[in-house]
Coordinates of C-alpha atoms and ligand atoms in Angstrom, one line a residue:
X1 CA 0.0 0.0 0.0
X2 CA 2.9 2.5 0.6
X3 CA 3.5 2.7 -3.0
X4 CA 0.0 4.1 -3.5
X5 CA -1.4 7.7 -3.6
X6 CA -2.5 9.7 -1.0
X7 CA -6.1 10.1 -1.4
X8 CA -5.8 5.6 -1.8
X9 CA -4.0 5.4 1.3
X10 CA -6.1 7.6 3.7
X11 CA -8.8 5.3 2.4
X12 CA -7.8 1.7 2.2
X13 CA -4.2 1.5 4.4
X14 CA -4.8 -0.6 7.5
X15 CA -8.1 -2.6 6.0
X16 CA -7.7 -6.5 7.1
X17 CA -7.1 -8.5 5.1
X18 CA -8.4 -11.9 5.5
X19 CA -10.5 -15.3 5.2
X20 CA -13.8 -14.8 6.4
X21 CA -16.4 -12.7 6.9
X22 CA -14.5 -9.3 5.5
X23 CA -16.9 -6.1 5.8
X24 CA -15.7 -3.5 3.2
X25 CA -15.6 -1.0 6.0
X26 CA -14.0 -0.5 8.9
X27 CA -15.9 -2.9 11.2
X28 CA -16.5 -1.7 14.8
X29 CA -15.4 -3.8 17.8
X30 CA -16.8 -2.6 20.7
X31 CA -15.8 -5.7 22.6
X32 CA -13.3 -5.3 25.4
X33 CA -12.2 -8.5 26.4
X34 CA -11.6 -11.9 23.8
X35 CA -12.7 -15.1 24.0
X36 CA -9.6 -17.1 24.0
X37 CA -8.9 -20.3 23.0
X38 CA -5.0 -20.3 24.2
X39 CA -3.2 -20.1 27.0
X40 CA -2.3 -15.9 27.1
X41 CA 0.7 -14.3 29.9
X42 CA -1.5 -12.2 32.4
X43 CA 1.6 -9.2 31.6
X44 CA 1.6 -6.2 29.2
X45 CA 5.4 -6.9 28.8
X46 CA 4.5 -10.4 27.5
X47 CA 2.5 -8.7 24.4
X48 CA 3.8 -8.9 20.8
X49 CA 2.5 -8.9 17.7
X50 CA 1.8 -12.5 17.3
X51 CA -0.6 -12.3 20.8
X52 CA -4.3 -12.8 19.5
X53 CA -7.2 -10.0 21.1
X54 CA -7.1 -10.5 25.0
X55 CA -8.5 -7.5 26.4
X56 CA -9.1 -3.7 24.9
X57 CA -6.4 -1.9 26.7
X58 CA -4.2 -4.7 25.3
X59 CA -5.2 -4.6 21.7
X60 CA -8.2 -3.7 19.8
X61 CA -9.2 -5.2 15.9
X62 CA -10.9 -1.3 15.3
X63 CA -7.8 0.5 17.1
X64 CA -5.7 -1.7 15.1
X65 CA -6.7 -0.7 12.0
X66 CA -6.8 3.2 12.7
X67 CA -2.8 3.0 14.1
X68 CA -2.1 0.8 10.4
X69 CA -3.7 3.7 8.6
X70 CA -1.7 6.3 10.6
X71 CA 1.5 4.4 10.3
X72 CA 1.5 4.4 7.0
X73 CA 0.4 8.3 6.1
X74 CA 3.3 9.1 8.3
X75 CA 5.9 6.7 6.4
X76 CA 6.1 4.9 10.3
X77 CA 6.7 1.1 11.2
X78 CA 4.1 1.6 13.4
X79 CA 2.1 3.9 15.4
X80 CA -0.3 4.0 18.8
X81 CA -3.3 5.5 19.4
X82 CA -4.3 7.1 22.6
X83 CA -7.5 8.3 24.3
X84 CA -6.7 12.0 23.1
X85 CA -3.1 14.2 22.4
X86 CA -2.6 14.9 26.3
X87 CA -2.8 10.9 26.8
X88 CA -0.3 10.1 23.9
X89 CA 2.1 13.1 25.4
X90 CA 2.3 12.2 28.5
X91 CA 2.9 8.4 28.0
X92 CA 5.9 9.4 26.1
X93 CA 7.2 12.1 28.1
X94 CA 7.0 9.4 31.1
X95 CA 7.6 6.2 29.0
X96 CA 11.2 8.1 27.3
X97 CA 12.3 10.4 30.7
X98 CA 13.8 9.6 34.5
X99 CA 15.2 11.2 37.4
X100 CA 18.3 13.6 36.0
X101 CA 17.1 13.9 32.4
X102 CA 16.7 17.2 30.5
X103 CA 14.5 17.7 27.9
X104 CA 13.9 20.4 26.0
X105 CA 11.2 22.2 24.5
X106 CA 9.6 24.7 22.5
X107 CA 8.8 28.3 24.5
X108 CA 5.6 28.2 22.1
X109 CA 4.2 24.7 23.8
X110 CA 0.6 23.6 23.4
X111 CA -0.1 24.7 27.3
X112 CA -0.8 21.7 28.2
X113 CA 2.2 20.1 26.9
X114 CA 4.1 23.1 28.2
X115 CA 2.7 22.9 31.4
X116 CA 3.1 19.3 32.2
X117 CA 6.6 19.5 31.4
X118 CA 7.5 22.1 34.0
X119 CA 4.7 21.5 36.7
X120 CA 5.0 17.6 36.4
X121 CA 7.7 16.1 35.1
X122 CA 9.8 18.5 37.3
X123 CA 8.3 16.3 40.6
X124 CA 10.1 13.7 39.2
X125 CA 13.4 15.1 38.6
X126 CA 13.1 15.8 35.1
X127 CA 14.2 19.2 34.3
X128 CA 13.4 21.2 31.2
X129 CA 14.6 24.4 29.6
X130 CA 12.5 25.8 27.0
X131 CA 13.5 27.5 23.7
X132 CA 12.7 29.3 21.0
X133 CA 13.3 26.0 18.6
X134 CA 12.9 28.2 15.1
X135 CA 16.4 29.3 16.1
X136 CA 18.5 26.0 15.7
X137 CA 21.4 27.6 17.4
X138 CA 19.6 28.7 20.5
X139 CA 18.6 24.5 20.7
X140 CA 22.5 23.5 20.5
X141 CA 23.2 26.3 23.0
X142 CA 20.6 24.2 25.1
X143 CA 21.9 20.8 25.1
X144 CA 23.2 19.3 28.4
X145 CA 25.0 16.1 29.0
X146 CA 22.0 14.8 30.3
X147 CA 19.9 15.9 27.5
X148 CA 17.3 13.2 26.3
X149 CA 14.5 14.3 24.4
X150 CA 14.2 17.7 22.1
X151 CA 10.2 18.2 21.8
X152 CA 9.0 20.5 18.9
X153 CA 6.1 21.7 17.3
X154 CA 5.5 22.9 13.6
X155 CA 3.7 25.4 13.0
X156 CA 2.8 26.1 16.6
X157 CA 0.2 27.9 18.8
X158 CA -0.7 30.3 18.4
X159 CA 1.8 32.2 16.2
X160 CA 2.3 29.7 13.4
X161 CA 6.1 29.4 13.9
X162 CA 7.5 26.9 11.9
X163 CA 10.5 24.8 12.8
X164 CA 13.2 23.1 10.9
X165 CA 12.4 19.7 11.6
X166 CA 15.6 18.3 9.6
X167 CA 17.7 20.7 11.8
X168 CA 16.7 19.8 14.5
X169 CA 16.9 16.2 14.2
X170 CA 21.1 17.0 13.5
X171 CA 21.1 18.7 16.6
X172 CA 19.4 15.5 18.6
X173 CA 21.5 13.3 16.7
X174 CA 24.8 14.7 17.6
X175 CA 23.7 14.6 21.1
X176 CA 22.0 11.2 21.2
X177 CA 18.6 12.1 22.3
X178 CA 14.9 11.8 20.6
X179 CA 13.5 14.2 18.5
X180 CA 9.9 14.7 18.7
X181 CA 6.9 16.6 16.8
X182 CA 3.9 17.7 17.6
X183 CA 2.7 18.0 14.1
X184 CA -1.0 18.1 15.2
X185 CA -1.4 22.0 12.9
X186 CA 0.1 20.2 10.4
X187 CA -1.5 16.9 9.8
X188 CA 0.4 14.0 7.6
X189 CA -1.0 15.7 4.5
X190 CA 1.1 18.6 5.2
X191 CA 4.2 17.3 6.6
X192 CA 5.8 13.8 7.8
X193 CA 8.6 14.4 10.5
X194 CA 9.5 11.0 10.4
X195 CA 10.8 11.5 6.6
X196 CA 12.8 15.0 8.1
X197 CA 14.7 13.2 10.9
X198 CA 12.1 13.0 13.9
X199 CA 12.0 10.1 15.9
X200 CA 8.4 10.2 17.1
X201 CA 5.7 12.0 15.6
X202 CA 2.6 12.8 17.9
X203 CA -0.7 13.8 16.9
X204 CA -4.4 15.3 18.2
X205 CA -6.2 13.2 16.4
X206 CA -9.1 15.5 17.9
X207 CA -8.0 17.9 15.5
X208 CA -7.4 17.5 11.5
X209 CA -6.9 13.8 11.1
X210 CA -10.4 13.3 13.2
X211 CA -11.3 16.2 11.2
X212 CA -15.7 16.6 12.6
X213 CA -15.1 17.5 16.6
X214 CA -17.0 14.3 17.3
X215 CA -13.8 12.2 18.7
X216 CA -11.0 12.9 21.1
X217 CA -8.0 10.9 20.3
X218 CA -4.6 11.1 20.2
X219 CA -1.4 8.9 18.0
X220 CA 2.2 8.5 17.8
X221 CA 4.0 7.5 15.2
X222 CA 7.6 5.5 15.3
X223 CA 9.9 2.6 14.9
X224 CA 9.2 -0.6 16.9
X225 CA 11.8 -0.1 18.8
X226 CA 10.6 2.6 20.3
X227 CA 6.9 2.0 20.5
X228 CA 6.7 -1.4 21.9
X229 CA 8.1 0.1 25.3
X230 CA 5.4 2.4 24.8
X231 CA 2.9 0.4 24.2
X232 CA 3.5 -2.0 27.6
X233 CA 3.9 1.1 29.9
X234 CA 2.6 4.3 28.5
X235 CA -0.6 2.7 27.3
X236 CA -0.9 -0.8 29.1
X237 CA 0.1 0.7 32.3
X238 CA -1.0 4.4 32.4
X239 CA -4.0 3.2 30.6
X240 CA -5.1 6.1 28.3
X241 CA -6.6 3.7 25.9
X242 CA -9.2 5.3 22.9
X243 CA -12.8 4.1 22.6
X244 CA -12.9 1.8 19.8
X245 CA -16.0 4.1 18.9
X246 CA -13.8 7.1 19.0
X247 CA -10.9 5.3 17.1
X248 CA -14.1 3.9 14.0
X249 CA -15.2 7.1 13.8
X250 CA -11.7 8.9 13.5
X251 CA -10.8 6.4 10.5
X252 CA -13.9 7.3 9.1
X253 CA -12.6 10.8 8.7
X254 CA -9.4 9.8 7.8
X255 CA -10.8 8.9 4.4
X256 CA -11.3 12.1 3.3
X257 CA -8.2 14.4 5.4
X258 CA -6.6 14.4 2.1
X259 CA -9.4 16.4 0.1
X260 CA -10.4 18.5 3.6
X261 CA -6.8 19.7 3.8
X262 CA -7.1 21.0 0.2
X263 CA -9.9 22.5 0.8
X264 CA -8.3 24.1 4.1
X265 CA -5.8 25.6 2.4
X266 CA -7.8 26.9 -0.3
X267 CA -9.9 28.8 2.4
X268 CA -7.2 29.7 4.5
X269 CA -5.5 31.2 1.3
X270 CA -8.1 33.1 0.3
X271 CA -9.4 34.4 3.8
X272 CA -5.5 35.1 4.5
X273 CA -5.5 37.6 1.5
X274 CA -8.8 38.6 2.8
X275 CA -7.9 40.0 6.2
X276 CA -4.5 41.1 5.2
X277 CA -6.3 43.6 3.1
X278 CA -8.6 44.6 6.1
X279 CA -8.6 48.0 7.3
X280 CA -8.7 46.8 10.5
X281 CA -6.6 43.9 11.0
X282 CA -2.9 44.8 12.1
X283 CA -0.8 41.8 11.4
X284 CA -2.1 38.5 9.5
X285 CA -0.1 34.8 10.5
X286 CA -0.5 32.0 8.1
X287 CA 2.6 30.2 6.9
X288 CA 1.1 30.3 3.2
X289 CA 1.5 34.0 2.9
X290 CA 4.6 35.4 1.7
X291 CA 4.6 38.0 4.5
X292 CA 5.1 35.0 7.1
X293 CA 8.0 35.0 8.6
X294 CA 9.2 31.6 7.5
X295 CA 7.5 31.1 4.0
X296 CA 10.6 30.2 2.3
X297 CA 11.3 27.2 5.2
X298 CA 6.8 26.5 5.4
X299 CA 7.5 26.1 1.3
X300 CA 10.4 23.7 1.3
X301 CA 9.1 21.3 4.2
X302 CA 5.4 21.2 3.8
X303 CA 3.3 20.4 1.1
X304 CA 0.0 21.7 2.2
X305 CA 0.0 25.1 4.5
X306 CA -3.0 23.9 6.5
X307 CA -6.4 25.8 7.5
X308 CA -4.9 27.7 10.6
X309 CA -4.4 31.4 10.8
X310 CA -3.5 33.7 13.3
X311 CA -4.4 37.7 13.1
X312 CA -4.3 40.5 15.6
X313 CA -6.4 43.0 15.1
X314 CA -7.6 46.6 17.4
X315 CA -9.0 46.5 20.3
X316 CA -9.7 42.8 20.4
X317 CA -11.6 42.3 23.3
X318 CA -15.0 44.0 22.4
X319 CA -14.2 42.1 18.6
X320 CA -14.2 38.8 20.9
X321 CA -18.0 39.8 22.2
X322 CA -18.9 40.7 18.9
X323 CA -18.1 37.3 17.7
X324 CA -19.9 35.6 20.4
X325 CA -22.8 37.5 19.7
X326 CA -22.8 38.3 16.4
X327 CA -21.4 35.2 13.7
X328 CA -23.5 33.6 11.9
X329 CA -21.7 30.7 10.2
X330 CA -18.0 30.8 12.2
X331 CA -18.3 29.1 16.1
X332 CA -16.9 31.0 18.6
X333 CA -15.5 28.2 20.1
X334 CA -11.8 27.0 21.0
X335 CA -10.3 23.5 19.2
X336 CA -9.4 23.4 15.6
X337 CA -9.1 21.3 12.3
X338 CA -12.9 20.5 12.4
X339 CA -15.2 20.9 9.1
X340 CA -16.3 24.1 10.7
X341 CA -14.9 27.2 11.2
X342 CA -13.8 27.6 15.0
X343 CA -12.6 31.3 15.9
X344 CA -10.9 32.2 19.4
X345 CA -9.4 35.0 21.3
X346 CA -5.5 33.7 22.7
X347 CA -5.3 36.7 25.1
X348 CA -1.8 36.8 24.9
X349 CA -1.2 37.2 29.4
X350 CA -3.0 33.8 29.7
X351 CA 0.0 32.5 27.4
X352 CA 3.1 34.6 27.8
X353 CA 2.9 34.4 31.3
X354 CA 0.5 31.4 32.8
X355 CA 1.5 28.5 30.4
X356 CA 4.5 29.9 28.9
X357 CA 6.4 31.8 31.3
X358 CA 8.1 33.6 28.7
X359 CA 10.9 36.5 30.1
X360 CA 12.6 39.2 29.0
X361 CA 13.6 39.2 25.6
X362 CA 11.2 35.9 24.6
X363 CA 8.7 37.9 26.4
X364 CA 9.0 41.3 24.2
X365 CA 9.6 39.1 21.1
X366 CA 6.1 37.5 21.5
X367 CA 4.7 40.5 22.9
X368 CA 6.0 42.4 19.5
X369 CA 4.2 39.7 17.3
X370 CA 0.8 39.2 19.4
X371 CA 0.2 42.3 20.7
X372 CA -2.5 41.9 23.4
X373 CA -3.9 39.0 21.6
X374 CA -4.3 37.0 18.9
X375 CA -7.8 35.5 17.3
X376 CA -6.7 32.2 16.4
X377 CA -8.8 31.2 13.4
X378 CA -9.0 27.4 12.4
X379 CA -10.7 27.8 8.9
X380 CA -13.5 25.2 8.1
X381 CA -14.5 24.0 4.5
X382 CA -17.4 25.9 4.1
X383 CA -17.9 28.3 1.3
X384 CA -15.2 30.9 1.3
X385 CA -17.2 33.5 0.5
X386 CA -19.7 32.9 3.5
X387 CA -16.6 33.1 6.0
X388 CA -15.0 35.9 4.5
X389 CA -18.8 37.9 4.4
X390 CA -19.4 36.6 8.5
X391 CA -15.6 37.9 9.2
X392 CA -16.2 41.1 7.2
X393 CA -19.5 41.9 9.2
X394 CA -18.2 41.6 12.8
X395 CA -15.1 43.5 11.7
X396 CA -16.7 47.1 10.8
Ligands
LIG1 C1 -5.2 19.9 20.9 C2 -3.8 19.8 20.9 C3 -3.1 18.9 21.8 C4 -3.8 18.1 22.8 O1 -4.7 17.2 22.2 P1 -6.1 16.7 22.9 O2 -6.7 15.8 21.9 O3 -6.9 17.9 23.2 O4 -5.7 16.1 24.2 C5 -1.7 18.8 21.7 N1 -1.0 19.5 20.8 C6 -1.6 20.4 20.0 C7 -0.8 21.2 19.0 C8 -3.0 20.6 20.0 O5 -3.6 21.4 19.2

């Protein structure tokens, strides 16, 4: 299957293949325990590939098939899913990181990631310095004997940086530690890490891949090597297993993520142009524009810009409670990579310095881009026109 397209893949990769009764979609196994018919070891770290369906949280025929699929639109060996992104974080921040390890991250964190790294993991004698990760020399300056993991995320929250994931990965090779995306903004349409360097690439599957805000999930993607360990502990054990209803109805929109992130892009294009001609809009963030930042590094390593934007425009607070009250078609509502349009306020204090903790010149550098906030705009595939005309209207 790896040979084939894109759009074949997204449909058919992961399908059994089989004697027997073989539905032509993805059949749903709610089941969570297995008639055996074999003697099976009571212990996760007995498990292998060869061990027949024992229990859910061990191994699931619908989960199966979702993590084939995944694997292979991220060019993996193989891949785990989780019961959302924060479950498939934290099982490999714990499953990769002991007492004395450094690991460091992105100053531009999803908050929760960002968060759990320095309220958490720091319990456990894991310490972390976080970085501005777009400048590869400021990530080498960062790297510590005891340096294990270098965590990224491309493009990131909320002001669409993107990072270098090849890089990157030179830096973590040199210093023998795991590179890791977060390439939830970016989706496997848009970009595969593993391809760049990157030794694990997590996702939301809540987000793009999921694609209708029906199904929390979460995936990473990997060698075997890596991901059997993580599959004993950081699922068996911390037990953040997906629904097989969630997982069903997240390969369900897996079939068409190729054709909804053209569509994205083709929206996010044109209401890009849109509000970068807008009287009122001060500065306009979408890695497809030419005025971004890193176009010329967005162009090289991704081959769709995605449906995210990011614009900062006056006085954004009474904009916010015109949104609420006044959009028609657009949700006011936090989340992203859904069919719908989902539009948000990041007030730029509730990141810069609650989940952040960015100082002094990180601090002014964000301050400089986001102002006193940003409306973080995850573009649906609706009609252009009706976004651009519900934007246009609470924007006089
Ligand atoms: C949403 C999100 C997460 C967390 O995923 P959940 O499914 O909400 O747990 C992690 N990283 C990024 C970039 C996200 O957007």
């Amino acid at each position: 299957m790896s040979e084939k397209g894109i759009r074949t893949r997204a449909i058919h990769a992961g399908e059994p293949h089989g004697a027997g009764n073989r539905p032509s979609a993805p059949d749903l196994v709610m089941s969570s325990t297995f008639v055996v018919d074999e003697e099976v070891s009571f212990s996760a770290n007995n498990l292998d590939a060869d061990t027949p369906y024992v229990y859910t949280r061990w191994g699931n025929p619908t989960t199966d098939a979702l993590e084939a699929n995944l694997a292979n639109l991220e060019n993996a060996e193989a891949c785990i899913a989780f019961a959302s992104g924060m479950a498939a974080t934290t099982a490999i921040l714990l499953n990769h990181l002991s007492q004395g390890d450094h690991l460091i991250v992105q100053n531009t964190n999803y908050p929760g990631t960002a968060e759990f790294a320095r309220d958490t993991l720091s319990r456990f004698g894991v310490s972390t310095s976080a970085v501005d990760t777009t400048d590869v020399e400021a990530v080498r300056n960062a790297v510590r004997d005891q340096t294990k993991m270098i965590w990224i995320e491309t493009p990131s929250n909320p002001l669409l940086r993107v990072v270098d994931i090849a890089a990157i990965s030179e830096v973590a090779k040199q210093c023998g530690a795991l590179l890791v995306v977060d390439s939830t903004f970016a989706s496997p349409i848009a970009t595969r890490p593993i391809d760049l360097g990157a030794d694990l690439v997590m996702h939301s599957l809540t987000k793009y891949i999921g694609g209708h805000g029906d199904a929390m999930g979460g995936s990473v993607c990997g060698s075997q090597a890596l991901l059997g360990p993580l599959r004993s502990e950081g699922l068996s054990h911390y037990g953040g297993v997906i629904s097989p209803f969630n997982a069903w109805l997240i390969l369900r929109g897996i079939a068409t993520l190729p054709l909804r992130m053209q569509a994205h892009e083709q929206n996010a294009m044109a209401v890009a142009e849109f509000l970068e001609g807008h009287a009122k809009v001060e500065q306009v963030l979408y890695p497809g524009l030419e005025s971004h930042p890193q176009h010329a590094l967005a162009k090289r390593q991704m081959d769709n810009y995605s449906g995210m934007i990011s614009f900062r425009a006056a006085d954004p607070k009474p904009l916010a409670e015109r949104m609420m009250a006044e959009l028609e078609v657009i949700h006011y509502a936090v989340s992203l990579g859904h069919h719908r349009s989902l539009i948000y306020l990041m007030q730029t204090g509730d990141l810069v310095d609650t989940s952040y903790q960015l100082k002094g010149e990180e601090r002014d550098k964000y301050l400089d881009v986001a102002g006193e906030g940003l409306f973080r705009f995850s573009i649906g595939i609706e009609d252009p026109a009706d976004l651009i005309a519900d934007l246009d209207r609470v924007l006089q």
